[in-house]
Amino acid sequence: MKPELLRQLSVTARELRDELSEQVFPVEAPVTTNGLSAAGATTEVAAMVRQFDDHILVRLEHLDAPALVVVGGSTGSGKSLLVNSLVGADVTKPGVLRPTTTAPALIHDADGADWFRSTKVLPGLARVLSGEAQGHNEVRLVLNESVPEGLALLDSPDIDSVSAENRTLAAELLSAADLWIFVTTAARYADAVPWGFLEQAKAQGTPLVIVMNRTPSGHGETLKAHLEEMLAERGLQGTQVFSILEQDLDGTRLPAIAVAEVRGWLEDLGNNRDARVAAIQRSLTGSITDVIARTRKVADAVGEQAATIDSLRTLAHAPYDLALERIRVDISQGALLKGEVLARWEELLGTGELLRQLRTGVAKLRDRITGTITGRPKRDIELNGAVEHVVETLIRTRSDEAASIAVTAWRAHPAGSALLSSGSAAVELDRSSATLSQRSAQAVRAWQGHLLEIIQNVGGSRKSKARIFSFGLNGVAMVVMVLVFAHTGGLTGAEVAVAGGASAVGHSLLEAVLGDQTVRKLATDARTDLEARIALLLDEEKQRFDDELALVPVDADSAGRLRALANKLTALRSGN
């Protein structure tokens, strides 16, 4: 790879690594088609960040550094024995009890000492230079000049260890490998677990060599052929397979002749710089290809997180949108022109008398009603108070219903249920806020005050304004309020007749003063203003749910950034 391409790849890979490291999956989103749950995505991201740190970024910045050959395999396969036999010294201790190796041993020559003692490679593992490493976060460094030039051997924990920490570390070391020697036995090469790791090596493009240990004499070629057939079936054709016969040890190690083929392969790789660099580049390209594909899956999971938050928001908003629509229906169908409001209106205008006089002519009625309205301010106040109370009660009732429905919907959703159970949100959200009644009353009073402004601005001509002022602003406002609630669809029995009569009185009176179109505009503008104020109140109640969702650390734009970086890395990998 050209230096400039390596530099661009390094910059983009680091950007992607940093973006991945910021990802969290706090909500239980539906599992996407790629099969990543929130927990699975969290694990995947952690593994990818390690892959960047342990291999991709290291190799992009240090392509000529010694190749890391990881020796891995199943429990009891003879990994440590093979490593000791290859270097001709007991550099790593075969386990007697299972699980075997608890901390990996990295065997290098003098030229590789500075490189492997630095934290550029395997930065998550502390170095142990002498004594036995015991922790899972340690790697024991062993100097041995028998290691072929340009290489280092790393004895990895068992991939099928009963220890979860050993299995995790084995997978991490595989991701860090430039090459992988997989050790199995003639009795266990068909086991399921090892093949999962071989598939991982294939996905990452890691050059692979398989050593079949303890092969019965006379059956080596047959077993080797069967293993190669299994490899081909899984897309791993061409993988180098070595067979070591079952035999007595030469002291604590295999005889030199038994590992001569594997040793020769390693020496050829060490001596041939071009072949070694080609293997490293192949592994690097494979790792980059692997993280690109995995990044797109993670981006899908991130998108599902954002989509889940949007779903919860929709579940919370829908009941309040329905509440607003029901309030509009309540108003338009006359459900509020009853009870106390109707009684106060009746007292204010003397409904029975006015209905009788209406039959004799609106002109005579206008003068009499004008005096009635303008001369009884106490009745105005009582009507205003009744309207305020009934509207406030309606808003609170519909809002309580919406809150209950929204919380019930959240409880039925895995992410919503988890969110509600994480704090006191359920208690706070399942009913209207404590201040809603006060804010509703204030909103109605503000609406009543704004009616006066609407009335003053209606018509526009001096003649119309003169008529309004002669009639009395408060009086007109009272009538307009009744007209807003005038429809009788929500009433029954005697209330229909009374409310209908009251509405007819108000409409006929204002029509005589201002004209039919002006009266309709007044009522429409007043109703629109009231509904807008109610909508704001319900929006504030909705906001309580939005505030809870805002506390969830989900970045809706992150999925797009991940995909963009994956696309950029794809183009660079292809040399475009």
JSON list of N, CA and C in Angstrom, two decimals, residues 62 92 97 108 117 157 214 245 249 265 363 440 455 492 522 531 564:
[
{"chain": "A", "resi": 62, "resn": "HIS", "atom": "N", "xyz": [2.02, 0.86, 11.26]},
{"chain": "A", "resi": 62, "resn": "HIS", "atom": "CA", "xyz": [3.30, 0.15, 11.40]},
{"chain": "A", "resi": 62, "resn": "HIS", "atom": "C", "xyz": [3.23, -1.15, 10.58]},
{"chain": "A", "resi": 92, "resn": "THR", "atom": "N", "xyz": [6.23, -21.71, 27.58]},
{"chain": "A", "resi": 92, "resn": "THR", "atom": "CA", "xyz": [4.87, -21.58, 28.08]},
{"chain": "A", "resi": 92, "resn": "THR", "atom": "C", "xyz": [4.47, -22.89, 28.71]},
{"chain": "A", "resi": 97, "resn": "LEU", "atom": "N", "xyz": [-4.59, -28.77, 34.81]},
{"chain": "A", "resi": 97, "resn": "LEU", "atom": "CA", "xyz": [-6.00, -28.61, 35.12]},
{"chain": "A", "resi": 97, "resn": "LEU", "atom": "C", "xyz": [-6.65, -27.75, 34.04]},
{"chain": "A", "resi": 108, "resn": "HIS", "atom": "N", "xyz": [9.02, -13.74, 21.53]},
{"chain": "A", "resi": 108, "resn": "HIS", "atom": "CA", "xyz": [9.59, -12.88, 20.49]},
{"chain": "A", "resi": 108, "resn": "HIS", "atom": "C", "xyz": [11.10, -12.95, 20.53]},
{"chain": "A", "resi": 117, "resn": "ARG", "atom": "N", "xyz": [7.03, -4.71, 23.81]},
{"chain": "A", "resi": 117, "resn": "ARG", "atom": "CA", "xyz": [6.96, -4.12, 25.15]},
{"chain": "A", "resi": 117, "resn": "ARG", "atom": "C", "xyz": [6.17, -2.80, 25.13]},
{"chain": "A", "resi": 157, "resn": "PRO", "atom": "N", "xyz": [-5.34, -18.47, 25.14]},
{"chain": "A", "resi": 157, "resn": "PRO", "atom": "CA", "xyz": [-6.22, -19.34, 25.94]},
{"chain": "A", "resi": 157, "resn": "PRO", "atom": "C", "xyz": [-7.10, -20.20, 25.05]},
{"chain": "A", "resi": 214, "resn": "ARG", "atom": "N", "xyz": [-1.84, -35.22, 17.23]},
{"chain": "A", "resi": 214, "resn": "ARG", "atom": "CA", "xyz": [-2.18, -36.57, 17.71]},
{"chain": "A", "resi": 214, "resn": "ARG", "atom": "C", "xyz": [-2.91, -37.40, 16.65]},
{"chain": "A", "resi": 245, "resn": "LEU", "atom": "N", "xyz": [1.84, -36.70, 13.95]},
{"chain": "A", "resi": 245, "resn": "LEU", "atom": "CA", "xyz": [1.47, -38.03, 14.42]},
{"chain": "A", "resi": 245, "resn": "LEU", "atom": "C", "xyz": [1.48, -38.11, 15.95]},
{"chain": "A", "resi": 249, "resn": "LEU", "atom": "N", "xyz": [6.82, -38.05, 23.77]},
{"chain": "A", "resi": 249, "resn": "LEU", "atom": "CA", "xyz": [7.51, -36.78, 23.86]},
{"chain": "A", "resi": 249, "resn": "LEU", "atom": "C", "xyz": [9.01, -37.00, 24.01]},
{"chain": "A", "resi": 265, "resn": "TRP", "atom": "N", "xyz": [7.65, -23.84, 7.68]},
{"chain": "A", "resi": 265, "resn": "TRP", "atom": "CA", "xyz": [6.70, -22.84, 7.15]},
{"chain": "A", "resi": 265, "resn": "TRP", "atom": "C", "xyz": [6.90, -21.49, 7.82]},
{"chain": "A", "resi": 363, "resn": "ALA", "atom": "N", "xyz": [-84.80, 44.76, 16.58]},
{"chain": "A", "resi": 363, "resn": "ALA", "atom": "CA", "xyz": [-84.42, 46.16, 16.85]},
{"chain": "A", "resi": 363, "resn": "ALA", "atom": "C", "xyz": [-84.86, 46.58, 18.24]},
{"chain": "A", "resi": 440, "resn": "SER", "atom": "N", "xyz": [-54.54, 26.14, 33.13]},
{"chain": "A", "resi": 440, "resn": "SER", "atom": "CA", "xyz": [-55.75, 26.13, 32.30]},
{"chain": "A", "resi": 440, "resn": "SER", "atom": "C", "xyz": [-56.64, 27.33, 32.63]},
{"chain": "A", "resi": 455, "resn": "ILE", "atom": "N", "xyz": [-62.85, 41.54, 19.20]},
{"chain": "A", "resi": 455, "resn": "ILE", "atom": "CA", "xyz": [-64.09, 42.28, 18.92]},
{"chain": "A", "resi": 455, "resn": "ILE", "atom": "C", "xyz": [-63.78, 43.68, 18.44]},
{"chain": "A", "resi": 492, "resn": "THR", "atom": "N", "xyz": [-79.13, 17.32, 26.00]},
{"chain": "A", "resi": 492, "resn": "THR", "atom": "CA", "xyz": [-80.33, 16.48, 25.95]},
{"chain": "A", "resi": 492, "resn": "THR", "atom": "C", "xyz": [-81.49, 17.19, 26.63]},
{"chain": "A", "resi": 522, "resn": "LEU", "atom": "N", "xyz": [-66.56, 36.48, 14.17]},
{"chain": "A", "resi": 522, "resn": "LEU", "atom": "CA", "xyz": [-66.26, 36.64, 15.60]},
{"chain": "A", "resi": 522, "resn": "LEU", "atom": "C", "xyz": [-66.24, 35.29, 16.31]},
{"chain": "A", "resi": 531, "resn": "GLU", "atom": "N", "xyz": [-59.04, 27.15, 21.07]},
{"chain": "A", "resi": 531, "resn": "GLU", "atom": "CA", "xyz": [-58.46, 25.84, 20.77]},
{"chain": "A", "resi": 531, "resn": "GLU", "atom": "C", "xyz": [-56.95, 25.90, 20.70]},
{"chain": "A", "resi": 564, "resn": "ALA", "atom": "N", "xyz": [-21.56, 6.67, 6.73]},
{"chain": "A", "resi": 564, "resn": "ALA", "atom": "CA", "xyz": [-20.70, 7.52, 5.90]},
{"chain": "A", "resi": 564, "resn": "ALA", "atom": "C", "xyz": [-19.23, 7.13, 6.07]}
]
